[in-house]
Amino acid sequence: MNAKGAHASRCGAGTWRRTVLSFLLAVVVCALAVCSVPARAASADQWQAGVATAVITPDQPMWMAGYAARTKPAEGKVHDLHAKALVLQDAQGNRLAIVTADLLGIDRTMRDWIANQVERRYRLAPKDLLINASHTHSGPVIRESAYSIYGHSFYNLTPEQLVQSDAYSDRLQEKIAAVVGEAIEKMAPAKLSYTHARAGFAMNRRRPTARGVINSPHADGPVDHDVPVLRIDDAEGKPRAIVFGYACHATTLSFYDYCGDYPGFAKEYVEQRFPGVTALFIAGCGADQNPYPRTADRALDLCREHGHALANAVEAALQGVPKPVSGPLRTALEDVTLDLAEPPGKETLEQQAKSDNKYEKLHAEFLLAQLEHEGRIPATYTYPVQVVRFGDDLLMVALAGEVVVDYSLRLKRELTGPPLWVAGYSNDVFGYVPSARIVHEGGYEGGGAMLYTPLPGPFQPSVEEVVVAKVHELVQQVKTEQ
Ligand SMILES: [Zn+2]
């Protein structure tokens, strides 16, 4: 427009032919400019995407996961729990399956079973499978594989409840493997785009006091309010799937009904606002973040409000101009060994086994049984780290366990390149993953919470450097890999 206007003024009352010629030239220039935009979109058109959903709500009143203090099984449901699969394939045929589930977590044993089945049935390599749990505290207890091996149960389940939990877990892992296959069957040409916004209800929950760090809102503590959004459109530009993330515990609720907590509501609201869309939620590094306000009496109302806040952020992000995401897809998944603090000796454990604190007692009894059966208590943990690169447009890092916010903040500082999406609760949920700072500070996430896991004690402060170094190594790998 500007160029054309300048040209016309220079022409003054020049001939109509010159005006028409300049107009035609401008049209050609505009057409070329327009063509150069679809050149990039054309490569995005090479994507194939498929999405599928499975209902995983237990059909029986099962024991619920997340709070040790619950005294009875579930009594009903607010809405269904889901496992969802999104399968993406780039122009070269590289694939990625993202599975999200309304569960407290999926451990390594179940992830490996699913990865094995998915590889055997659909030829999708384990490194191309990302499994993330929303960490809702209103879902069922799934197989307590590691914890129940010596006949112990962290939740103190009866033998009948353990059988029920195992049977549910068998059906669950089969449903998850099948839902990946269903998504593959539904693959069709797609366009991908990325954007993000912010939501503010996550608040740091580690408040320093004279008696140490306590679980309480801490306005000055670190937070990551980013809401990353990946939009998958069909070839005509109609949205088919929206993946979004947030770094905050799904702990608004603590009652006896199955519910996806705020992520479950956020997915519902996104699907209502974008009819025909399947919404998937990826939990971020929210281990030391809680949704606030958080009160017992209005819990469900607050949960819906947090869900609305997150869905609003997703909608706001999409009202901007999402950036097209091109391939190629590159994935890497490797284990790293994390060192644990020196395990307690037998005498110490025997003392702890007499404790009035039933969790300290249970934990000590478990470790004593482990010592007896295996002759030793493990001093390390094998921890999976996954990186997914979408060309030069998006990088995803998926970390296992309950990862504190320091990791996403540090990685966002250090990895300057494509937009970075950091997920926690991925591929193995087993306990907390503190930063060096939090190991030194102590408190629940620093090591206290290990009492509720099969691990003997806190991680060494080296945990942060070891995990971050592996992330950097895999980021280099997906950069240079052809
Ligand atoms: Zn948690």
XYZ file of C-alpha atoms and ligand atoms in Angstrom:
483
model
C 0.000 0.000 0.000
C 2.699 2.457 0.963
C 4.784 1.726 -2.136
C 1.781 1.986 -4.411
C 0.715 5.302 -2.858
C 4.207 6.798 -3.296
C 4.337 5.673 -6.886
C 0.927 7.210 -7.681
C 1.960 10.587 -6.216
C 5.126 10.631 -8.336
C 3.038 9.845 -11.399
C 0.699 12.727 -10.673
C -1.646 12.918 -13.704
C 0.376 10.312 -15.675
C -1.318 8.056 -18.166
C -3.872 5.502 -17.031
C -1.685 2.821 -18.623
C 1.157 3.535 -16.236
C -1.280 3.534 -13.324
C -2.731 0.194 -14.423
C 0.778 -1.230 -14.940
C 1.889 -0.119 -11.505
C -1.302 -1.544 -10.039
C -0.649 -4.881 -11.777
C 2.956 -4.835 -10.568
C 1.738 -4.225 -7.021
C -0.716 -7.117 -7.360
C 2.117 -9.398 -8.508
C 4.345 -8.251 -5.625
C 1.475 -8.801 -3.163
C 0.760 -12.213 -4.671
C 4.437 -13.172 -4.287
C 4.409 -11.929 -0.700
C 1.271 -13.957 0.060
C 2.811 -17.005 -1.647
C 5.880 -16.766 0.564
C 3.714 -17.259 3.705
C 2.072 -20.502 2.555
C 5.547 -21.782 1.584
C 6.132 -22.297 5.317
C 2.554 -23.392 5.958
C 2.974 -25.859 3.098
C 5.714 -27.648 5.013
C 3.454 -27.642 8.082
C 0.846 -29.304 5.874
C 3.133 -32.299 5.717
C 2.138 -33.204 9.266
C -0.229 -36.038 9.960
C -2.054 -36.057 13.286
C -4.504 -38.345 15.032
C -6.135 -37.988 18.443
C -8.198 -40.411 20.521
C -9.741 -40.562 23.992
C -10.419 -43.437 26.398
C -12.507 -43.228 29.560
C -10.498 -44.624 32.474
C -12.913 -43.923 35.350
C -12.987 -47.046 37.522
C -16.357 -48.770 37.454
C -15.937 -49.638 41.137
C -15.336 -47.586 44.272
C -11.547 -47.873 44.508
C -9.074 -46.432 46.979
C -8.021 -42.963 45.842
C -4.459 -41.821 45.217
C -2.619 -38.786 46.529
C -3.540 -38.276 50.170
C -2.373 -40.747 52.768
C -5.037 -39.526 55.183
C -8.061 -40.806 53.240
C -10.056 -43.327 55.250
C -12.402 -44.938 52.703
C -12.697 -45.665 48.967
C -14.276 -43.407 46.328
C -18.003 -42.767 46.592
C -18.861 -41.299 43.185
C -17.596 -39.109 40.388
C -17.761 -35.463 39.385
C -16.833 -36.263 35.783
C -15.003 -39.004 33.898
C -11.253 -39.489 34.014
C -9.574 -39.802 30.619
C -6.457 -41.094 28.919
C -5.865 -39.282 25.633
C -3.379 -39.913 22.863
C -2.130 -37.477 20.241
C 0.059 -38.981 17.532
C 2.024 -36.656 15.236
C 3.986 -37.636 12.145
C 6.273 -35.311 10.192
C 6.956 -35.292 6.439
C 9.793 -37.826 6.866
C 7.582 -40.258 8.779
C 9.068 -39.514 12.238
C 6.409 -39.953 14.876
C 5.636 -38.784 18.400
C 2.834 -40.060 20.630
C 1.828 -37.868 23.561
C -0.334 -39.655 26.109
C -1.968 -37.686 28.907
C -3.952 -39.210 31.762
C -6.107 -38.029 34.665
C -4.078 -39.947 37.226
C -1.700 -39.185 40.092
C 1.093 -40.725 38.054
C 2.213 -43.639 35.929
C 5.315 -45.413 37.174
C 8.242 -46.836 35.216
C 6.934 -50.407 35.243
C 3.664 -49.415 33.616
C 5.330 -46.996 31.188
C 7.725 -49.716 30.053
C 4.860 -52.188 29.547
C 2.945 -49.631 27.471
C 6.070 -48.620 25.499
C 6.797 -52.259 24.745
C 3.255 -52.909 23.516
C 3.153 -49.723 21.459
C 6.455 -50.652 19.810
C 5.332 -54.205 19.092
C 1.865 -53.276 17.816
C 2.473 -49.960 16.031
C 6.274 -49.857 15.508
C 6.556 -46.685 17.556
C 9.918 -46.548 19.349
C 9.945 -46.012 23.151
C 11.771 -42.688 22.684
C 8.812 -41.491 20.575
C 6.326 -42.049 23.413
C 5.760 -39.339 26.040
C 3.395 -40.256 28.886
C 2.304 -37.471 31.236
C -0.042 -37.639 34.226
C -2.048 -34.641 35.409
C -1.334 -35.584 39.047
C -4.987 -35.303 40.019
C -5.429 -36.338 43.645
C -8.958 -37.551 42.880
C -8.166 -40.651 40.843
C -7.669 -44.313 41.780
C -4.599 -45.898 43.330
C -2.963 -47.832 40.519
C -0.618 -50.765 40.985
C 1.773 -50.085 43.812
C 4.383 -52.123 41.976
C 7.557 -51.059 43.698
C 6.008 -50.538 47.084
C 3.958 -53.717 47.275
C 6.690 -56.182 46.296
C 7.321 -57.303 49.874
C 3.643 -57.458 50.743
C 3.602 -53.838 51.923
C 1.106 -51.220 50.909
C 1.769 -47.518 51.273
C -1.975 -46.814 51.354
C -2.471 -49.733 53.734
C -4.743 -51.448 51.228
C -6.348 -54.729 52.208
C -5.352 -57.776 50.112
C -8.718 -57.466 48.299
C -8.072 -53.807 47.533
C -4.603 -54.671 46.227
C -6.151 -57.238 43.876
C -8.707 -54.642 42.743
C -5.946 -52.090 42.151
C -3.889 -54.605 40.154
C -6.891 -55.624 38.019
C -7.691 -51.951 37.288
C -4.023 -51.324 36.431
C -4.022 -54.230 33.952
C -7.087 -52.796 32.197
C -5.669 -49.273 32.328
C -2.356 -50.085 30.640
C -4.184 -52.059 27.944
C -6.539 -49.074 27.377
C -3.581 -46.696 27.069
C -1.782 -48.919 24.543
C -5.041 -49.240 22.577
C -5.784 -45.512 22.592
C -2.397 -44.856 20.956
C -3.392 -47.302 18.193
C -6.730 -45.570 17.794
C -5.004 -42.205 17.378
C -2.675 -43.694 14.740
C -5.697 -45.021 12.816
C -7.224 -41.539 12.834
C -4.151 -39.800 11.406
C -4.947 -37.205 8.749
C -3.164 -34.152 7.264
C -2.672 -31.464 9.890
C -1.096 -28.099 10.646
C 0.638 -27.367 13.934
C 1.083 -24.042 15.664
C 2.438 -22.903 19.034
C 1.570 -20.047 21.338
C 1.430 -19.343 25.053
C -0.130 -17.169 27.745
C -0.094 -16.988 31.523
C -2.335 -18.057 34.417
C -1.744 -16.884 37.957
C -3.403 -19.271 40.383
C -0.284 -21.400 41.001
C 1.577 -20.187 44.054
C 4.757 -21.428 45.668
C 3.882 -23.559 48.706
C 7.254 -23.662 50.494
C 7.181 -20.994 53.174
C 10.388 -20.559 55.188
C 9.789 -20.202 58.927
C 11.899 -20.332 62.089
C 11.049 -24.048 62.333
C 12.015 -24.782 58.740
C 10.098 -24.812 55.454
C 6.381 -25.468 55.875
C 3.627 -26.228 53.344
C 1.875 -22.863 53.119
C 1.377 -20.146 50.460
C 4.625 -18.259 49.881
C 4.084 -15.156 47.763
C 7.815 -14.532 47.322
C 8.690 -18.061 46.239
C 9.468 -18.910 42.595
C 6.620 -19.722 40.187
C 6.282 -20.524 36.487
C 2.966 -19.139 35.270
C 3.542 -19.984 31.615
C 0.704 -21.766 29.773
C 2.227 -23.332 26.634
C -0.307 -24.242 23.922
C 0.131 -26.511 20.891
C -2.747 -26.316 18.427
C -3.384 -29.017 15.860
C -5.633 -28.037 12.956
C -6.932 -30.145 10.112
C -5.940 -29.358 6.516
C -8.738 -26.742 6.303
C -7.536 -24.946 9.432
C -10.248 -26.250 11.756
C -8.865 -27.054 15.235
C -8.819 -30.776 16.097
C -6.676 -30.921 19.226
C -5.295 -28.416 21.732
C -2.484 -29.428 24.074
C -1.747 -27.096 26.962
C 0.385 -27.181 30.092
C 0.673 -25.643 33.542
C 3.040 -26.051 36.479
C 0.832 -26.572 39.524
C -0.282 -29.434 41.758
C -3.776 -30.742 40.960
C -4.775 -30.596 44.608
C -7.741 -28.259 44.811
C -9.907 -31.197 45.891
C -9.507 -33.747 48.652
C -12.876 -35.505 48.688
C -14.136 -38.963 47.712
C -15.348 -38.437 44.130
C -13.336 -39.220 41.008
C -12.397 -35.946 39.315
C -9.636 -34.545 37.111
C -9.278 -31.544 39.486
C -8.549 -28.172 37.802
C -6.883 -29.775 34.717
C -10.006 -31.910 34.200
C -12.245 -28.836 34.280
C -9.846 -26.821 32.097
C -9.960 -29.550 29.427
C -13.785 -29.596 29.604
C -13.978 -25.818 29.186
C -11.490 -25.765 26.280
C -13.524 -28.484 24.531
C -16.727 -26.460 25.087
C -15.156 -23.300 23.686
C -13.689 -25.079 20.652
C -16.359 -27.595 19.601
C -14.929 -30.730 18.015
C -11.561 -30.296 19.713
C -9.872 -32.844 21.976
C -8.036 -31.064 24.792
C -4.952 -32.589 26.416
C -3.254 -31.332 29.579
C 0.465 -31.730 30.303
C 1.544 -31.206 33.922
C 4.625 -29.010 34.285
C 7.226 -28.599 37.044
C 4.641 -27.833 39.720
C 5.845 -30.033 42.563
C 6.277 -27.043 44.908
C 3.248 -25.152 43.561
C -0.333 -25.364 44.802
C -3.533 -23.906 43.346
C -4.643 -21.011 45.541
C -7.045 -20.118 47.006
C -7.546 -23.593 48.353
C -10.107 -24.282 51.054
C -11.931 -27.450 51.971
C -15.468 -26.059 52.153
C -15.733 -24.547 48.648
C -13.281 -26.869 47.054
C -15.328 -27.885 44.018
C -16.308 -24.284 43.176
C -12.679 -23.214 43.472
C -11.601 -26.133 41.345
C -13.974 -25.022 38.577
C -12.658 -21.457 38.919
C -9.047 -22.612 38.533
C -10.171 -24.677 35.539
C -11.786 -21.578 34.035
C -8.645 -19.516 34.712
C -6.515 -22.037 32.844
C -9.012 -22.431 29.974
C -9.147 -18.602 29.729
C -5.353 -18.525 29.373
C -5.521 -21.141 26.605
C -8.225 -19.161 24.783
C -6.312 -15.899 25.247
C -3.150 -17.513 23.876
C -5.038 -18.665 20.798
C -6.438 -15.170 20.193
C -2.902 -14.055 19.451
C -1.170 -15.313 16.343
C 0.085 -18.851 16.979
C 3.380 -19.498 15.175
C 3.370 -22.339 12.637
C 5.354 -25.358 13.819
C 7.347 -27.251 11.217
C 9.279 -30.490 11.439
C 11.366 -32.407 11.490
C 10.518 -34.223 14.697
C 13.508 -35.431 16.681
C 13.217 -37.336 19.960
C 15.654 -38.617 22.560
C 15.023 -40.583 25.745
C 17.782 -41.708 28.069
C 18.221 -42.748 31.671
C 20.475 -41.019 34.113
C 21.572 -42.302 37.530
C 20.646 -40.127 40.499
C 22.461 -40.615 43.803
C 20.498 -40.915 47.012
C 21.719 -40.007 50.478
C 23.360 -42.805 52.452
C 20.531 -45.218 53.416
C 19.761 -45.616 57.127
C 21.393 -48.582 58.874
C 19.487 -51.626 60.129
C 19.458 -50.432 63.766
C 18.037 -47.054 62.787
C 15.352 -48.737 60.687
C 14.443 -51.085 63.527
C 13.965 -48.050 65.785
C 11.868 -46.289 63.106
C 9.741 -49.438 62.701
C 8.531 -48.856 66.273
C 7.505 -45.267 65.527
C 4.062 -43.912 66.417
C 4.042 -42.237 63.001
C 2.386 -44.917 60.879
C 4.130 -43.739 57.676
C 7.574 -43.747 59.261
C 6.778 -47.232 60.583
C 5.530 -48.490 57.173
C 8.528 -47.016 55.362
C 11.014 -48.554 57.805
C 9.267 -51.948 57.597
C 9.447 -51.812 53.799
C 13.177 -50.987 53.828
C 13.897 -53.729 56.389
C 12.063 -56.228 54.158
C 14.085 -54.985 51.176
C 17.317 -55.385 53.154
C 16.342 -58.923 54.115
C 15.266 -59.994 50.597
C 17.978 -58.279 48.571
C 20.784 -57.791 51.064
C 20.936 -54.043 50.421
C 18.938 -50.861 50.081
C 19.453 -49.054 46.764
C 21.631 -45.952 46.815
C 20.660 -44.701 43.340
C 17.574 -44.141 41.204
C 17.381 -44.663 37.450
C 15.682 -41.581 36.047
C 14.396 -41.081 32.465
C 14.875 -37.769 30.633
C 13.137 -37.092 27.306
C 13.575 -34.306 24.751
C 11.392 -33.631 21.706
C 12.353 -31.125 19.034
C 9.942 -29.742 16.448
C 12.354 -28.275 13.884
C 13.344 -24.755 14.894
C 9.897 -23.952 16.286
C 9.462 -25.792 19.591
C 11.466 -27.823 22.089
C 9.835 -30.020 24.739
C 11.665 -31.422 27.757
C 9.817 -34.140 29.671
C 11.160 -34.880 33.147
C 10.115 -37.747 35.399
C 8.791 -37.475 38.924
C 7.414 -34.529 40.833
C 9.769 -31.842 39.575
C 10.084 -28.524 41.396
C 9.733 -25.247 39.517
C 13.476 -24.419 39.734
C 14.054 -26.878 36.866
C 11.739 -25.218 34.363
C 12.964 -21.731 35.314
C 16.619 -22.781 34.977
C 16.103 -24.620 31.671
C 14.207 -21.633 30.239
C 17.173 -19.424 31.166
C 19.779 -21.769 29.745
C 18.108 -23.094 26.602
C 17.822 -20.043 24.418
C 16.497 -21.173 21.065
C 13.052 -22.348 20.100
C 10.263 -21.798 22.654
C 10.758 -24.277 25.498
C 8.004 -26.403 27.054
C 9.075 -28.192 30.241
C 6.896 -31.048 31.495
C 7.211 -32.880 34.807
C 5.293 -36.005 35.865
C 6.406 -37.734 32.667
C 7.323 -41.359 31.992
C 7.816 -42.288 35.654
C 6.142 -40.734 38.675
C 7.837 -42.062 41.808
C 8.394 -39.142 44.197
C 9.806 -35.622 44.370
C 12.728 -34.301 42.346
C 14.131 -31.342 44.291
C 16.657 -28.814 43.040
C 19.992 -28.447 44.881
C 18.520 -25.405 46.666
C 15.548 -27.392 47.904
C 17.666 -30.385 49.002
C 19.685 -27.944 51.130
C 16.556 -26.215 52.474
C 14.885 -29.532 53.332
C 11.169 -29.713 54.013
C 8.648 -31.936 52.245
C 9.855 -31.673 48.637
C 13.499 -31.622 49.770
C 13.343 -35.128 51.201
C 10.546 -35.416 53.777
C 8.144 -36.807 51.161
C 10.438 -39.791 50.506
C 8.676 -41.351 53.486
C 5.735 -41.980 51.138
C 7.825 -43.667 48.430
C 9.867 -46.884 48.221
C 13.081 -44.831 48.160
C 15.157 -44.793 51.356
C 15.844 -41.094 51.656
C 16.570 -37.747 49.981
C 18.470 -37.263 46.745
C 21.999 -35.897 46.931
C 22.244 -32.174 46.023
C 23.930 -33.324 42.771
C 20.461 -34.311 41.480
C 19.938 -30.941 39.781
C 23.269 -30.851 37.918
C 22.920 -34.466 36.781
C 19.383 -33.978 35.407
C 20.163 -30.621 33.772
C 23.393 -31.959 32.202
C 21.424 -34.850 30.654
C 18.836 -32.410 29.277
C 21.607 -30.362 27.625
C 23.195 -33.515 26.210
C 19.896 -34.692 24.696
C 19.135 -31.224 23.331
C 22.479 -31.369 21.475
C 21.631 -34.857 20.287
C 18.276 -33.842 18.756
C 19.963 -30.775 17.207
C 22.676 -32.667 15.361
C 20.846 -35.935 14.670
C 19.822 -36.404 11.043
Zn 2.395 -34.325 44.421
